[in-house]
Each structure stands twice: as structure tokens, then as C-alpha cells.
């Protein structure tokens, strides 16, 4: 299976690009959703509690993502500890789901910062103007501007990617860019 990693900053429109590319026949995998599921794995839960404390649990002993995020995103060092615990099982599950034939799209915010970059065949960086990213991200996160400042700089991500898709808010242009990338990947893999 050909694996295409889709990444970019928070609010860039990674999910939108993935959904457009999915219409061409690719399988879609959201690394963030896998990350939510692995929090219930006993080994992962134990490591997270040992690292971040029991305050990340609810009364039933389950990890509360908002509590975990409040602790883990206090500093870059704590975020690295979180990623060191969660990334290996996430990547393992992605690899399990992407066996066989076809093309798989893997949406992952921290693609270049993790070992996942070594598991994909092509990478797409979704780019967007800073004001649009913040506007979109504020709908989900109160600390959108702070989270954006911790992420890979736009210019660095563009340099690392095989393809750059510019998401300036024009759906027609976005679809056309996605179509061109899809055609290029299909040509390269045939």
C-alpha cells in the first residue's frame, strides 16, 4: 500500500484535504483518532499516569484528554514525554491498518516530528495563512494561538514535504491542487 502522510499546522485544513483526496479512492486514517483510542490501552495508561500523575484520570480510572492536555502542553518538554509514550503505539496501529494494495492517506499533525515520517512514501504539507489557521483553530481550542506557536514553522514544513497544498479558503482551488497531487502520485506509483 502506498502511504501518503498529510500534515500541517493546526487549522491549516488537513482534514479537508484528506477528505478531498479520499474521494479519489484512497483509504483515510486519522492519527489523532487512533491516539484517542490508544489512551485506553493499559500499558499506555500506566506510562501516562506515571509521567503526568493521577490527576489525568476520572473517577472511573479513565484518562480525560482535556486533563492530560492541560498537563502535557504546559511545556515543550512535557509534550515530548507525551509523544514518546503515545507515538509508538499510534504508528504501530497505522502500519497495521495500511497493509495490502491501494493508497492510504494518513493525517498526522506531528508527521515530521515523529517516526511516522519514515513509514510514509509521500508527504503533503497543507499550508494556510496564519490568520485563517488561528480563526479555524479557535473553533476547537481556546489556546489556538499558543498551540500554533509550538508547532513546526510553515517554511520548515514546506521544505520537508514532497507536495505543498495551499489552502487559502477557496474550495475550487483546493480541489484542483488535490487532483494534481493525486495524479502525480498515481503516475509515480504505476
Coordinates of C-alpha atoms in Angstrom, one line a residue:
X1 CA 0.0 0.0 0.0
X2 CA 1.2 3.5 -0.9
X3 CA 1.1 5.7 2.2
X4 CA 0.7 9.5 1.9
X5 CA 1.2 11.5 5.1
X6 CA -0.8 14.7 5.3
X7 CA 0.4 17.3 7.8
X8 CA 0.5 21.0 8.5
X9 CA -0.2 23.3 11.4
X10 CA -3.4 23.4 13.4
X11 CA -6.2 25.0 11.4
X12 CA -4.5 24.6 8.0
X13 CA -7.2 22.3 6.6
X14 CA -5.5 18.9 6.7
X15 CA -8.9 17.1 7.2
X16 CA -10.4 19.0 4.3
X17 CA -7.5 18.0 2.0
X18 CA -7.7 14.4 3.2
X19 CA -11.5 14.3 2.5
X20 CA -11.0 15.6 -1.0
X21 CA -8.2 13.1 -1.7
X22 CA -10.4 10.3 -0.2
X23 CA -13.0 10.9 -3.0
X24 CA -10.4 9.7 -5.5
X25 CA -10.4 6.3 -3.9
X26 CA -7.8 6.4 -1.0
X27 CA -8.3 4.9 2.4
X28 CA -8.3 7.6 5.2
X29 CA -6.7 7.2 8.6
X30 CA -6.7 9.9 11.2
X31 CA -3.7 9.6 13.5
X32 CA -5.4 11.8 16.1
X33 CA -8.4 9.4 16.4
X34 CA -6.1 6.5 16.8
X35 CA -4.3 8.5 19.5
X36 CA -7.6 8.9 21.4
X37 CA -8.2 5.1 21.3
X38 CA -4.7 4.1 22.5
X39 CA -5.3 6.1 25.7
X40 CA -7.5 3.2 26.9
X41 CA -4.7 0.7 26.4
X42 CA -3.5 -0.4 29.8
X43 CA 0.2 -0.1 29.1
X44 CA -0.2 3.4 27.7
X45 CA -2.4 4.5 30.5
X46 CA 0.1 3.3 33.1
X47 CA 3.0 5.2 31.5
X48 CA 1.0 8.4 31.2
X49 CA -0.2 8.2 34.9
X50 CA 3.4 7.5 36.0
X51 CA 4.6 10.5 33.9
X52 CA 1.8 13.0 34.4
X53 CA 0.1 11.9 37.6
X54 CA -3.3 10.5 38.6
X55 CA -5.0 13.9 38.1
X56 CA -5.3 13.0 34.4
X57 CA -7.9 10.2 35.4
X58 CA -11.6 10.5 36.0
X59 CA -13.3 8.7 38.9
X60 CA -13.6 5.5 36.9
X61 CA -9.9 5.5 36.2
X62 CA -10.1 6.5 32.6
X63 CA -7.8 9.2 31.0
X64 CA -9.5 12.5 30.5
X65 CA -8.0 14.0 27.3
X66 CA -8.6 17.6 28.4
X67 CA -6.8 17.0 31.8
X68 CA -3.9 15.2 30.0
X69 CA -3.6 18.1 27.5
X70 CA -3.7 20.7 30.3
X71 CA -0.6 19.0 31.9
X72 CA 1.2 17.8 28.8
X73 CA 1.0 21.0 26.8
X74 CA 2.4 23.1 29.7
X75 CA 5.9 22.9 28.1
X76 CA 7.7 21.5 25.0
X77 CA 9.5 19.1 27.3
X78 CA 6.2 17.6 28.7
X79 CA 4.8 17.4 25.2
X80 CA 7.9 15.4 24.1
X81 CA 7.3 13.0 27.0
X82 CA 3.6 12.6 25.9
X83 CA 4.7 11.9 22.3
X84 CA 7.4 9.4 23.4
X85 CA 4.7 7.4 25.1
X86 CA 1.9 7.7 22.6
X87 CA 3.6 7.8 19.2
X88 CA 5.0 4.2 19.0
X89 CA 1.6 2.5 19.5
X90 CA -0.1 5.0 17.2
X91 CA 2.4 4.3 14.4
X92 CA 2.1 0.6 15.0
X93 CA -1.7 0.8 14.5
X94 CA -1.3 2.9 11.4
X95 CA 1.1 0.3 9.9
X96 CA -1.4 -2.4 10.8
X97 CA -4.2 -0.6 9.0
X98 CA -2.2 0.2 5.9
X99 CA -1.3 -3.3 4.7
X100 CA -2.4 -4.5 1.2
X101 CA -2.9 -2.7 -2.0
X102 CA -4.1 0.8 -2.8
X103 CA -3.3 4.2 -1.4
X104 CA -3.7 5.3 2.2
X105 CA -4.0 8.9 3.5
X106 CA -2.6 9.4 7.0
X107 CA -3.5 12.7 8.6
X108 CA -1.0 13.4 11.3
X109 CA -0.1 16.8 12.8
X110 CA 3.3 15.7 14.0
X111 CA 4.2 13.6 11.0
X112 CA 7.7 15.2 10.6
X113 CA 8.4 15.2 14.3
X114 CA 7.7 11.5 14.7
X115 CA 9.0 8.2 13.3
X116 CA 5.8 8.2 11.1
X117 CA 7.8 10.2 8.5
X118 CA 9.8 7.1 7.9
X119 CA 6.7 5.0 7.3
X120 CA 5.1 7.0 4.5
X121 CA 6.0 7.1 0.8
X122 CA 5.0 10.7 0.2
X123 CA 4.2 13.8 2.3
X124 CA 1.8 16.7 1.8
X125 CA 2.2 19.9 3.8
X126 CA -1.1 21.8 4.0
X127 CA -0.4 25.5 4.1
X128 CA -2.7 28.3 5.0
X129 CA -2.3 32.0 6.1
X130 CA -1.7 32.4 9.8
X131 CA -4.9 34.4 10.3
X132 CA -7.0 31.6 8.8
X133 CA -5.3 28.9 10.8
X134 CA -6.0 30.8 14.1
X135 CA -9.6 31.6 13.0
X136 CA -10.3 27.9 12.2
X137 CA -8.4 26.5 15.3
X138 CA -10.2 28.9 17.7
X139 CA -13.4 27.0 17.0
X140 CA -11.9 23.9 18.7
X141 CA -9.2 25.3 21.1
X142 CA -9.1 28.2 23.4
X143 CA -5.3 28.3 23.3
X144 CA -5.1 28.0 19.5
X145 CA -2.5 30.8 19.1
X146 CA -0.3 29.2 21.7
X147 CA -0.6 25.7 20.2
X148 CA 0.2 27.1 16.8
X149 CA 3.4 28.8 18.2
X150 CA 4.6 25.4 19.4
X151 CA 4.2 23.7 16.0
X152 CA 6.7 23.4 13.2
X153 CA 7.2 26.7 11.3
X154 CA 5.4 26.8 8.0
X155 CA 8.6 27.3 6.0
X156 CA 10.2 24.3 7.6
X157 CA 7.3 22.1 6.9
X158 CA 7.1 23.2 3.2
X159 CA 10.8 22.3 2.8
X160 CA 10.3 18.8 4.2
X161 CA 7.2 17.9 2.2
X162 CA 7.1 16.2 -1.2
X163 CA 4.0 18.3 -2.0
X164 CA 2.6 21.6 -0.7
X165 CA -1.1 22.3 -0.9
X166 CA -2.1 25.9 -0.3
X167 CA -5.5 26.3 1.5
X168 CA -6.4 29.9 1.2
X169 CA -10.1 29.2 1.7
X170 CA -11.1 28.7 -2.0
X171 CA -12.6 25.2 -2.2
X172 CA -12.3 25.1 -6.0
X173 CA -8.6 25.9 -6.0
X174 CA -8.1 23.4 -3.1
X175 CA -9.8 20.6 -5.1
X176 CA -7.7 21.4 -8.2
X177 CA -4.4 21.2 -6.2
X178 CA -5.5 17.9 -4.6
X179 CA -6.4 16.5 -8.0
X180 CA -2.9 17.4 -9.3
X181 CA -1.2 15.8 -6.4
X182 CA -3.3 12.7 -6.7
X183 CA -2.5 12.4 -10.4
X184 CA 1.3 12.9 -9.7
X185 CA 1.2 10.2 -7.0
X186 CA -0.7 7.8 -9.3
X187 CA 1.8 8.4 -12.1
X188 CA 4.8 7.9 -9.8
X189 CA 3.4 4.6 -8.3
X190 CA 2.3 3.0 -11.6

